[in-house]
Coordinates of C-alpha atoms and ligand atoms in Angstrom, one line a residue:
Chain A
X280 CA 22.1 -82.3 53.7
X281 CA 18.7 -83.9 53.7
X282 CA 17.1 -86.9 55.3
X283 CA 14.5 -88.8 53.4
X284 CA 11.1 -89.0 54.8
X285 CA 9.7 -92.3 55.6
X286 CA 6.2 -93.6 56.4
X287 CA 3.5 -91.2 55.5
X288 CA 1.5 -89.6 58.4
X289 CA -1.5 -91.5 59.6
X290 CA -4.5 -89.1 59.6
X291 CA -5.9 -90.9 62.6
X292 CA -7.5 -88.0 64.2
X293 CA -9.5 -87.2 61.1
X294 CA -10.7 -90.7 60.8
X295 CA -11.8 -90.8 64.5
X296 CA -13.8 -87.6 64.1
X297 CA -15.6 -89.0 61.1
X298 CA -16.7 -92.1 63.1
X299 CA -17.8 -89.9 65.9
X300 CA -19.9 -87.7 63.6
X301 CA -21.6 -90.8 62.1
X302 CA -22.4 -92.0 65.6
X303 CA -23.8 -88.6 66.5
X304 CA -25.9 -88.6 63.3
X305 CA -27.5 -91.8 64.4
X306 CA -28.4 -90.4 67.8
X307 CA -29.8 -87.3 66.2
X308 CA -32.0 -89.4 64.0
X309 CA -33.3 -91.4 67.0
X310 CA -33.9 -88.2 68.9
X311 CA -36.0 -86.7 66.1
X312 CA -38.0 -90.0 65.9
X313 CA -38.7 -89.9 69.7
X314 CA -39.8 -86.2 69.6
X315 CA -42.1 -86.9 66.6
X316 CA -43.6 -89.8 68.4
X317 CA -44.2 -87.7 71.6
X318 CA -45.8 -85.0 69.5
X319 CA -48.1 -87.5 67.8
X320 CA -49.3 -88.9 71.1
X321 CA -49.7 -85.4 72.5
X322 CA -51.9 -84.4 69.5
X323 CA -53.9 -87.6 69.7
X324 CA -54.5 -87.3 73.5
X325 CA -55.7 -83.7 73.3
X326 CA -57.9 -84.4 70.2
X327 CA -59.5 -87.3 72.0
X328 CA -60.5 -84.9 74.8
X329 CA -58.5 -86.7 77.5
X330 CA -56.9 -83.4 78.5
X331 CA -58.7 -80.0 78.3
X332 CA -57.3 -78.0 75.4
X333 CA -57.2 -74.8 77.5
X334 CA -54.5 -76.3 79.7
X335 CA -52.6 -78.2 77.0
X336 CA -53.1 -77.0 73.5
X337 CA -52.1 -79.6 70.8
X338 CA -48.9 -79.2 68.9
X339 CA -50.7 -78.1 65.8
X340 CA -52.1 -75.1 67.7
X341 CA -48.7 -74.3 69.2
X342 CA -47.3 -74.3 65.7
X343 CA -49.9 -71.9 64.5
X344 CA -49.1 -69.6 67.5
X345 CA -45.4 -69.9 66.7
X346 CA -45.9 -68.8 63.1
X347 CA -48.1 -66.0 64.2
X348 CA -45.3 -64.8 66.6
X349 CA -42.8 -64.6 63.8
X350 CA -44.8 -61.9 62.0
X351 CA -45.5 -59.9 65.1
X352 CA -43.5 -56.7 65.7
X353 CA -43.9 -57.0 69.5
X354 CA -42.2 -60.4 69.4
X355 CA -39.2 -59.1 67.5
X356 CA -38.9 -56.1 69.9
X357 CA -38.8 -58.6 72.8
X358 CA -36.4 -60.8 71.0
X359 CA -34.0 -57.8 70.4
X360 CA -34.3 -56.7 74.0
X361 CA -33.5 -60.2 75.4
X362 CA -30.7 -61.0 73.0
X363 CA -29.1 -57.6 73.4
X364 CA -28.9 -58.1 77.2
X365 CA -27.6 -61.7 76.8
X366 CA -24.9 -60.6 74.4
X367 CA -23.7 -57.7 76.6
X368 CA -23.8 -59.8 79.8
X369 CA -22.1 -62.8 78.2
X370 CA -19.4 -60.6 76.6
X371 CA -18.6 -59.1 80.0
X372 CA -18.6 -62.6 81.6
X373 CA -16.2 -63.9 78.9
X374 CA -13.7 -61.0 79.4
X375 CA -13.8 -61.2 83.2
X376 CA -14.0 -65.0 83.3
X377 CA -11.0 -65.6 80.9
X378 CA -8.8 -62.8 82.3
X379 CA -9.4 -63.7 86.0
X380 CA -9.4 -67.4 85.3
X381 CA -6.0 -67.2 83.6
X382 CA -4.5 -65.1 86.4
X383 CA -5.8 -67.2 89.2
X384 CA -5.0 -70.5 87.4
X385 CA -1.5 -69.4 86.6
X386 CA -0.4 -67.8 89.8
X387 CA -0.1 -70.2 92.7
X388 CA -0.5 -67.3 95.2
X389 CA -3.8 -66.3 93.7
X390 CA -4.9 -69.9 93.4
X391 CA -4.5 -70.6 97.1
X392 CA -6.0 -67.3 98.3
X393 CA -8.7 -66.5 95.8
X394 CA -9.8 -69.8 94.3
X395 CA -11.6 -71.1 97.4
X396 CA -13.8 -68.0 97.4
X397 CA -14.6 -68.5 93.7
X398 CA -15.7 -72.0 94.3
X399 CA -17.9 -70.8 97.3
X400 CA -19.5 -68.2 95.1
X401 CA -20.0 -70.7 92.3
X402 CA -21.9 -73.0 94.6
X403 CA -24.1 -70.2 95.9
X404 CA -27.5 -70.3 94.2
X405 CA -27.3 -67.0 92.4
X406 CA -30.9 -67.3 91.4
X407 CA -31.7 -66.4 95.0
X408 CA -29.9 -63.1 94.4
X409 CA -32.3 -62.2 91.6
X410 CA -34.8 -60.2 93.6
X411 CA -32.1 -58.2 95.3
X412 CA -30.5 -57.4 92.0
X413 CA -33.8 -56.3 90.6
X414 CA -34.4 -54.1 93.6
X415 CA -30.9 -52.6 93.3
X416 CA -30.7 -52.1 89.6
X417 CA -34.4 -51.6 88.6
X418 CA -36.7 -53.2 86.0
X419 CA -34.6 -52.2 83.0
X420 CA -31.8 -53.9 81.1
X421 CA -29.2 -53.4 83.8
X422 CA -30.6 -55.9 86.2
X423 CA -31.0 -58.5 83.4
X424 CA -27.4 -57.9 82.2
X425 CA -26.2 -58.3 85.8
X426 CA -28.1 -61.6 86.2
X427 CA -26.8 -62.9 82.9
X428 CA -23.2 -62.0 83.8
X429 CA -23.5 -63.4 87.3
X430 CA -24.7 -66.8 86.1
X431 CA -22.4 -67.0 83.1
X432 CA -19.1 -65.8 84.6
X433 CA -18.4 -68.7 87.0
X434 CA -18.4 -71.6 84.6
X435 CA -16.2 -69.5 82.3
X436 CA -13.9 -68.4 85.0
X437 CA -13.5 -71.8 86.8
X438 CA -13.1 -73.7 83.5
X439 CA -10.4 -71.3 82.4
X440 CA -8.7 -71.7 85.8
X441 CA -8.7 -75.4 85.6
X442 CA -7.3 -75.2 82.0
X443 CA -4.5 -72.9 83.1
X444 CA -3.6 -75.2 86.0
X445 CA -3.4 -78.2 83.7
X446 CA -1.2 -76.6 81.0
X447 CA 1.4 -79.2 80.3
X448 CA 4.6 -78.4 82.2
X449 CA 6.6 -79.8 79.3
X450 CA 5.2 -77.1 77.0
X451 CA 6.2 -74.5 79.5
X452 CA 9.7 -76.0 79.8
X453 CA 10.0 -76.0 76.0
X454 CA 8.9 -72.4 75.9
X455 CA 11.5 -71.4 78.5
X456 CA 14.2 -73.2 76.5
X457 CA 13.4 -71.2 73.4
X458 CA 13.5 -67.9 75.4
X459 CA 9.7 -67.4 75.9
X460 CA 9.2 -65.5 79.2
X461 CA 6.7 -63.2 80.9
X462 CA 3.8 -61.9 78.9
X463 CA 5.0 -63.8 75.8
X464 CA 4.6 -67.0 77.8
X465 CA 1.0 -66.1 78.6
X466 CA 0.2 -65.1 75.1
X467 CA 2.0 -67.8 73.1
X468 CA 1.5 -70.8 75.5
X469 CA -0.9 -70.4 78.4
X470 CA -3.7 -68.7 76.6
X471 CA -3.9 -71.0 73.5
X472 CA -3.4 -74.1 75.7
X473 CA -6.3 -72.9 77.9
X474 CA -8.6 -71.8 75.1
X475 CA -10.5 -75.1 74.7
X476 CA -11.3 -75.1 78.4
X477 CA -12.5 -71.5 78.2
X478 CA -14.7 -72.3 75.2
X479 CA -16.3 -75.3 77.1
X480 CA -16.9 -72.9 80.0
X481 CA -18.4 -70.3 77.6
X482 CA -20.7 -72.9 76.2
X483 CA -22.1 -73.6 79.7
X484 CA -22.0 -70.0 80.7
X485 CA -24.1 -69.0 77.6
X486 CA -26.8 -71.5 78.5
X487 CA -26.9 -70.3 82.1
X488 CA -26.7 -66.7 81.1
X489 CA -29.8 -67.0 78.9
X490 CA -31.6 -68.6 81.8
X491 CA -30.6 -65.6 84.0
X492 CA -32.0 -63.2 81.4
X493 CA -35.4 -65.0 81.2
X494 CA -35.5 -65.3 84.9
X495 CA -34.9 -61.6 85.4
X496 CA -37.7 -60.8 82.9
X497 CA -40.0 -63.1 84.8
X498 CA -39.3 -61.6 88.2
X499 CA -39.6 -58.0 87.2
X500 CA -39.5 -56.6 83.8
X501 CA -41.1 -54.6 81.1
X502 CA -39.8 -56.3 78.1
X503 CA -38.1 -59.3 76.6
X504 CA -39.1 -62.9 75.7
X505 CA -39.5 -63.9 79.4
X506 CA -41.9 -61.0 80.0
X507 CA -43.9 -62.0 76.9
X508 CA -44.1 -65.6 78.1
X509 CA -45.2 -64.4 81.5
X510 CA -47.9 -62.2 79.9
X511 CA -49.2 -65.0 77.7
X512 CA -49.4 -67.4 80.7
X513 CA -51.1 -64.8 82.8
X514 CA -53.7 -64.3 80.1
X515 CA -54.1 -68.0 79.8
X516 CA -53.0 -68.1 76.2
X517 CA -51.4 -71.4 76.5
X518 CA -50.7 -71.9 72.8
X519 CA -48.7 -68.6 72.7
X520 CA -46.9 -69.4 76.0
X521 CA -45.8 -72.8 74.6
X522 CA -44.8 -71.2 71.4
X523 CA -42.5 -68.9 73.4
X524 CA -41.0 -71.9 75.1
X525 CA -40.3 -73.3 71.7
X526 CA -38.6 -70.1 70.7
X527 CA -36.4 -70.2 73.8
X528 CA -35.4 -73.8 73.1
X529 CA -34.5 -72.9 69.6
X530 CA -32.4 -69.9 70.7
X531 CA -30.6 -71.9 73.3
X532 CA -29.8 -74.7 70.9
X533 CA -28.6 -72.4 68.2
X534 CA -26.3 -70.7 70.6
X535 CA -24.8 -73.9 71.8
X536 CA -24.3 -75.2 68.3
X537 CA -22.7 -71.9 67.3
X538 CA -20.2 -72.2 70.2
X539 CA -19.7 -75.8 69.4
X540 CA -18.7 -74.8 65.9
X541 CA -16.4 -72.2 67.4
X542 CA -14.8 -74.8 69.5
X543 CA -14.0 -77.0 66.5
X544 CA -12.8 -74.0 64.5
X545 CA -10.6 -72.4 67.1
X546 CA -9.4 -75.5 69.0
X547 CA -9.4 -78.4 66.5
X548 CA -6.4 -80.0 68.3
X549 CA -8.6 -80.5 71.4
X550 CA -10.0 -83.9 72.1
X551 CA -13.2 -83.3 74.1
X552 CA -13.3 -86.8 75.5
X553 CA -10.0 -86.2 77.3
X554 CA -10.9 -82.8 78.6
X555 CA -11.9 -82.4 82.2
X556 CA -14.2 -79.5 81.1
X557 CA -17.8 -79.9 82.1
Chain B
X152 CA 35.8 -106.5 86.0
X153 CA 38.6 -104.2 85.0
X154 CA 38.9 -103.0 81.5
X155 CA 41.7 -100.4 81.5
X156 CA 41.7 -100.2 77.7
X157 CA 38.2 -99.0 77.6
X158 CA 38.2 -96.6 80.5
X159 CA 39.5 -93.2 79.7
X160 CA 40.0 -91.1 82.8
X161 CA 38.7 -87.6 82.6
X162 CA 42.0 -86.0 83.3
X163 CA 43.8 -87.7 80.4
X164 CA 41.0 -86.7 78.1
X165 CA 41.1 -83.1 79.2
X166 CA 44.9 -82.7 79.0
X167 CA 44.9 -84.4 75.6
X168 CA 42.3 -82.0 74.2
X169 CA 44.0 -78.9 75.5
X170 CA 47.3 -80.0 74.1
X171 CA 45.8 -80.8 70.7
X172 CA 43.7 -77.7 70.1
X173 CA 45.2 -75.2 72.5
X174 CA 41.7 -73.9 73.3
X175 CA 42.2 -74.2 77.1
X176 CA 38.6 -74.5 78.4
X177 CA 36.1 -77.1 77.3
X178 CA 32.8 -75.8 76.0
X179 CA 30.8 -77.4 78.8
X180 CA 32.2 -77.8 82.3
X181 CA 30.3 -79.5 85.0
X182 CA 31.7 -78.8 88.5
X183 CA 30.7 -80.7 91.7
X184 CA 27.1 -80.6 90.6
X185 CA 24.4 -81.7 93.0
X186 CA 20.6 -81.3 92.8
X187 CA 18.3 -81.9 95.7
X188 CA 14.6 -82.0 95.2
X189 CA 12.5 -81.0 98.3
X190 CA 9.3 -82.8 98.7
X191 CA 6.6 -80.4 99.8
X192 CA 4.3 -83.0 101.3
X193 CA 6.8 -85.1 103.3
X194 CA 9.1 -82.1 104.0
X195 CA 12.1 -84.4 103.2
X196 CA 14.5 -84.0 100.3
X197 CA 15.7 -86.3 97.6
X198 CA 19.2 -86.3 96.2
X199 CA 18.7 -86.6 92.5
X200 CA 22.3 -86.2 91.5
X201 CA 25.5 -85.7 93.4
X202 CA 29.2 -84.9 92.7
X203 CA 28.8 -84.8 89.0
X204 CA 31.9 -83.6 87.2
X205 CA 32.2 -83.6 83.4
X206 CA 34.0 -81.7 80.6
X207 CA 32.6 -81.7 77.1
X208 CA 34.8 -80.2 74.4
X209 CA 33.5 -78.2 71.4
X210 CA 32.1 -80.5 68.7
X211 CA 31.9 -83.5 70.9
X212 CA 29.0 -86.0 70.9
X213 CA 28.5 -87.3 74.5
X214 CA 25.9 -89.9 75.3
X215 CA 24.6 -90.2 78.8
X216 CA 23.5 -93.7 79.7
X217 CA 21.8 -95.0 82.8
X218 CA 18.8 -96.7 84.2
X219 CA 15.6 -94.7 84.5
X220 CA 15.3 -92.5 87.6
X221 CA 19.1 -92.1 88.0
X222 CA 19.0 -88.3 87.4
X223 CA 19.8 -88.0 83.7
X224 CA 17.0 -85.6 83.0
X225 CA 17.8 -83.6 86.1
X226 CA 21.4 -83.4 84.9
X227 CA 20.4 -82.2 81.5
X228 CA 17.9 -79.7 82.9
X229 CA 20.7 -78.0 84.8
X230 CA 22.8 -77.7 81.7
X231 CA 19.7 -76.4 79.9
X232 CA 19.2 -73.8 82.6
X233 CA 15.8 -75.2 83.6
X234 CA 16.8 -76.4 87.0
X235 CA 19.1 -74.5 89.4
X236 CA 21.9 -76.6 91.0
X237 CA 21.8 -77.1 94.7
X238 CA 25.5 -77.3 94.8
X239 CA 28.3 -76.7 92.2
X240 CA 27.8 -75.3 88.8
X241 CA 27.7 -75.7 85.1
X242 CA 29.9 -73.4 82.9
X243 CA 29.2 -73.0 79.2
X244 CA 32.0 -71.3 77.4
X245 CA 33.4 -70.4 80.7
X246 CA 30.3 -68.6 82.0
X247 CA 28.0 -70.1 84.7
X248 CA 24.6 -71.2 83.5
X249 CA 21.9 -69.1 85.2
X250 CA 19.0 -69.9 82.8
X251 CA 18.1 -71.0 79.3
X252 CA 20.0 -69.3 76.5
X253 CA 20.2 -69.2 72.7
X254 CA 23.5 -71.2 72.8
X255 CA 21.6 -74.3 74.0
X256 CA 18.5 -76.0 72.6
X257 CA 16.7 -79.0 73.9
X258 CA 15.0 -81.9 72.1
X259 CA 12.4 -83.4 74.5
X260 CA 11.4 -87.1 74.9
X261 CA 7.7 -86.1 74.7
X262 CA 8.4 -83.8 71.7
X263 CA 6.7 -80.9 73.6
X264 CA 5.3 -79.4 70.4
X265 CA 2.5 -76.7 70.5
X266 CA -0.6 -78.6 69.3
X267 CA -2.2 -75.4 67.9
X268 CA 0.7 -74.7 65.6
X269 CA 1.5 -76.2 62.2
X270 CA 4.9 -77.8 61.6
X271 CA 6.3 -74.5 60.1
X272 CA 5.1 -72.5 63.1
X273 CA 6.4 -75.0 65.6
X274 CA 9.8 -74.8 64.0
X275 CA 9.6 -71.0 63.9
X276 CA 9.0 -71.2 67.7
X277 CA 12.8 -72.1 67.9
X278 CA 13.8 -68.6 66.7
X279 CA 11.0 -66.2 67.2
X280 CA 12.3 -64.9 70.6
X281 CA 15.6 -64.0 69.0
X282 CA 15.5 -60.5 67.7
X283 CA 18.2 -61.0 65.1
X284 CA 16.7 -64.1 63.6
X285 CA 13.0 -63.5 63.6
X286 CA 13.0 -60.6 61.1
X287 CA 13.3 -61.1 57.3
X288 CA 14.8 -64.3 56.3
X289 CA 13.2 -66.4 59.0
X290 CA 11.1 -68.2 56.4
X291 CA 14.3 -69.5 54.6
X292 CA 15.9 -70.6 57.9
X293 CA 12.7 -72.5 59.0
X294 CA 12.3 -74.1 55.6
X295 CA 16.0 -75.2 55.6
X296 CA 15.6 -76.8 59.0
X297 CA 12.4 -78.5 57.9
X298 CA 14.1 -79.9 54.8
X299 CA 17.1 -81.0 56.9
X300 CA 15.0 -83.2 59.0
X301 CA 13.1 -84.6 56.0
X302 CA 9.7 -82.9 56.6
X303 CA 9.4 -81.0 53.3
X304 CA 5.8 -81.2 52.2
X305 CA 4.4 -81.4 55.8
X306 CA 4.9 -77.6 56.6
X307 CA 1.1 -77.1 57.1
X308 CA 0.4 -80.2 59.0
X309 CA -0.5 -80.2 62.7
X310 CA 1.4 -82.4 65.2
X311 CA -1.6 -84.6 65.8
X312 CA -1.6 -85.5 62.1
X313 CA 2.0 -86.8 62.3
X314 CA 3.5 -90.1 63.6
X315 CA 5.7 -90.0 66.7
X316 CA 8.9 -90.2 64.6
X317 CA 7.8 -87.3 62.4
X318 CA 6.8 -85.2 65.5
X319 CA 10.3 -85.7 66.9
X320 CA 11.7 -84.5 63.5
X321 CA 9.7 -81.3 64.2
X322 CA 11.3 -81.2 67.6
X323 CA 14.7 -81.6 66.1
X324 CA 14.1 -78.9 63.5
X325 CA 12.9 -76.5 66.1
X326 CA 16.1 -77.2 68.1
X327 CA 18.5 -76.6 65.2
X328 CA 16.7 -73.7 63.5
X329 CA 18.5 -71.0 65.5
X330 CA 21.8 -72.9 65.1
X331 CA 22.7 -73.3 68.8
X332 CA 26.2 -74.5 69.7
X333 CA 24.9 -77.1 72.0
X334 CA 22.1 -79.6 71.5
X335 CA 20.6 -81.3 74.5
X336 CA 18.6 -84.4 73.7
X337 CA 16.7 -86.2 76.4
X338 CA 15.8 -89.7 75.2
X339 CA 14.6 -88.2 72.0
X340 CA 13.8 -91.6 70.4
X341 CA 12.5 -93.1 73.6
X342 CA 8.8 -92.7 72.6
X343 CA 9.4 -93.5 68.9
X344 CA 8.5 -97.0 67.5
X345 CA 11.4 -99.4 67.2
X346 CA 11.8 -99.3 63.4
X347 CA 11.7 -95.5 63.1
X348 CA 14.1 -95.3 66.0
X349 CA 16.8 -97.2 64.2
X350 CA 16.4 -95.1 61.1
X351 CA 16.5 -91.8 63.0
X352 CA 19.5 -92.8 65.0
X353 CA 21.6 -93.0 61.8
X354 CA 20.1 -89.8 60.6
X355 CA 20.9 -88.0 63.8
X356 CA 24.5 -89.4 63.7
X357 CA 25.0 -88.1 60.1
X358 CA 23.2 -84.7 60.7
X359 CA 25.1 -83.9 63.9
X360 CA 28.5 -84.9 62.7
X361 CA 28.0 -82.8 59.6
X362 CA 27.2 -79.7 61.6
X363 CA 29.8 -80.2 64.2
X364 CA 27.5 -79.4 67.1
X365 CA 28.3 -80.2 70.7
X366 CA 25.7 -82.8 71.9
X367 CA 24.6 -84.2 75.2
X368 CA 22.4 -87.1 74.3
X369 CA 20.5 -89.0 77.0
X370 CA 19.5 -92.6 76.4
X371 CA 18.9 -95.8 78.3
X372 CA 19.8 -97.9 75.2
X373 CA 23.3 -99.3 75.2
X374 CA 23.4 -99.7 71.4
X375 CA 22.2 -96.1 70.9
X376 CA 24.8 -94.8 73.3
X377 CA 27.6 -96.6 71.4
X378 CA 26.3 -95.8 67.9
X379 CA 26.1 -92.1 68.6
X380 CA 28.7 -91.2 71.2
X381 CA 32.3 -90.1 71.0
X382 CA 32.2 -90.7 74.7
X383 CA 29.7 -92.5 76.9
X384 CA 29.0 -91.2 80.4
X385 CA 27.5 -94.0 82.5
X386 CA 25.3 -92.9 85.3
X387 CA 24.5 -94.8 88.5
X388 CA 21.5 -94.2 90.7
X389 CA 20.8 -93.5 94.4
X390 CA 22.1 -90.9 94.3
X391 CA 22.6 -90.2 90.6
X392 CA 26.3 -89.8 89.8
X393 CA 28.8 -90.5 87.1
X394 CA 29.9 -94.1 87.4
X395 CA 32.4 -94.1 84.5
X396 CA 33.2 -92.4 81.2
X397 CA 34.2 -94.4 78.2
X398 CA 35.6 -93.3 74.8
X399 CA 34.0 -95.2 71.9
X400 CA 36.7 -94.6 69.3
X401 CA 34.7 -96.1 66.4
X402 CA 35.1 -94.5 63.0
X403 CA 32.3 -92.3 61.6
X404 CA 30.0 -92.5 59.7
X405 CA 28.6 -95.4 61.7
X406 CA 25.6 -97.5 60.7
X407 CA 23.3 -99.7 62.7
X408 CA 24.4 -102.7 60.4
X409 CA 28.1 -102.2 60.1
X410 CA 28.6 -101.5 63.8
X411 CA 27.2 -104.9 64.8
X412 CA 30.3 -106.7 63.6
X413 CA 32.7 -104.1 65.0
X414 CA 34.9 -105.7 67.7
X415 CA 35.1 -102.5 69.7
X416 CA 31.3 -102.2 69.6
X417 CA 30.9 -105.7 71.0
X418 CA 33.5 -105.1 73.6
X419 CA 31.8 -101.9 74.8
X420 CA 28.3 -103.4 74.7
X421 CA 29.4 -106.3 76.9
X422 CA 31.1 -104.0 79.3
X423 CA 28.0 -101.6 79.5
X424 CA 25.7 -104.6 79.9
X425 CA 27.6 -105.7 83.0
X426 CA 27.7 -102.2 84.4
X427 CA 24.0 -101.5 83.9
X428 CA 23.0 -105.0 85.1
X429 CA 24.8 -104.2 88.3
X430 CA 22.9 -101.0 88.6
X431 CA 19.6 -102.6 87.9
X432 CA 20.1 -105.3 90.4
X433 CA 21.2 -102.8 93.0
X434 CA 18.1 -100.8 92.4
X435 CA 15.8 -103.8 92.6
X436 CA 17.4 -104.9 95.9
X437 CA 17.0 -101.4 97.3
X438 CA 13.3 -101.1 96.4
X439 CA 12.5 -104.5 97.8
X440 CA 14.1 -103.9 101.1
Ligands
ADP240 N1 10.6 -81.9 89.8 C1 11.0 -83.0 90.7 N2 10.6 -82.9 92.0 C2 10.9 -83.9 92.8 N3 11.6 -85.0 92.4 C3 12.0 -85.1 91.1 C4 11.7 -84.1 90.2 N4 12.2 -84.5 89.0 C5 12.8 -85.7 89.2 N5 12.7 -86.1 90.5 C6 13.2 -87.3 91.0 O1 14.6 -87.3 90.8 C7 15.1 -88.6 90.4 C8 15.8 -88.5 89.1 O2 14.8 -88.2 88.1 P1 15.2 -87.9 86.6 O3 16.2 -86.9 86.5 O4 14.0 -87.7 85.8 O5 15.8 -89.3 86.1 P2 16.0 -90.0 84.7 O6 15.8 -88.9 83.7 O7 17.4 -90.6 84.7 O8 14.9 -91.0 84.6 C9 13.9 -89.5 90.4 O9 13.9 -90.2 91.6 C10 12.7 -88.6 90.3 O10 11.6 -89.1 91.0
MG241 MG1 14.5 -88.8 82.0

């Protein structure tokens, strides 16, 4: 016995996303225009001799330095060092953040005992711990990985926790009705329902983790992009120093876009505007 | 207002059934059921339902009608095994309910579909925790359920791409895919738009009567309660309890249109109007005082 289908589905979500993307495109356009205008003014001001070039090289010089970096072996070594540390630190932060976040968010006992300490740690400026960590772990990769991890883990953990707390009770009820219990409940319901929150946390954690890496290299290091930047600034090569800053901006933005892409791919059902994730 | 021809006392109903079918025990027996919710903040407790007694025979379609907040969902959740009784018990097939089981499935008012699963995977959710069903052949079962509710062609859609009515069809397919004996439906059409609601009422009536399932169907619509039910259990509030039980006695199949001119339908509707208006007035007086 069959029941005929009536009105076709309205693909409302798709339409909404299309509009949002058009709106975003307009903002991107405006942003590019503003940046170009600033660059033009900057170039003009330096060329006119209003600012000494030694302090602020014009964009054209920075661009030349940037292109020179791309063919330099030392740069790519530093790049590999920094990114390797960020990837390891971030991977650790994701595993620990998601697992602990799910456990604490899902278990009321853990939530009332452990969560306050997590918030306390989160609000502690971990940057202040950097010298201590470098003293304890040395000038190599370990201290950088530790800093990346420390900065990245809290947003991931706390976002995941918030996500697990807000899993719809009606989904949990439905799962119970259809016999889903114990680990299956975690795997089939809690984890996927929390995933968008975790991804939002990972996005924030990645940005902070990269900051941690560069900071570690600044404060005491023998390699990496931060170290190179510090060297350039120390030797008063402002064009190379600014080119390094450009490199970091590019890396950070590519990482964020990549995770944004991942969010849309892995959690297409999630409406970011209704999410409490920050 | 007394309407002895409408009211069918529980006892008569039960003895009639056992005499007719010689089965003995009804499929669902609700005995002196009470649920108290404790309020963590105030420390007090709220009597959601009290002294509920009801027997439902195998294959019967029972609608539960009452104003909102009178404990209908609470009552159904106890039968579903989601809420533990504070007093009394529910027996299904003679055995006390201690939790959810494959003999009972629920259709929720808010659909409660998994947004990350397609239609086909949401329907599969209804059988994937049952070892004997989730092996080979699950695909055919799931496809059959999808076709039964009229969703063929939408297997790969996500819930967010479907209208409310279609989402509830998914909820219905998920509930029937493992062929439970008992279907518990908590205002399944409450969030569906008015036009779709009327269409789906008739579809549910035809679907359920064809499969012979036992149904507890919660609603706050008088027309819906009469159109669908073999019997109507009217709830009263503060505390929630059974006010009366009516037998509809209207021939099936019923349709929204033909039933409007049925004398029995009109008689029941007027009676239920009076009963519910009394409840609503009482509730309003209570909340204002
Ligand atoms: N989990 C709960 N905790 C505390 N009180 C509840 C809970 N669920 C329902 N209630 C209360 O119990 C009463 C009955 O609710 P419910 O069963 O949802 O009624 P209905 O489904 O008829 O609208 C209401 O006063 C409601 O506020
Ligand atoms: Mg309800």
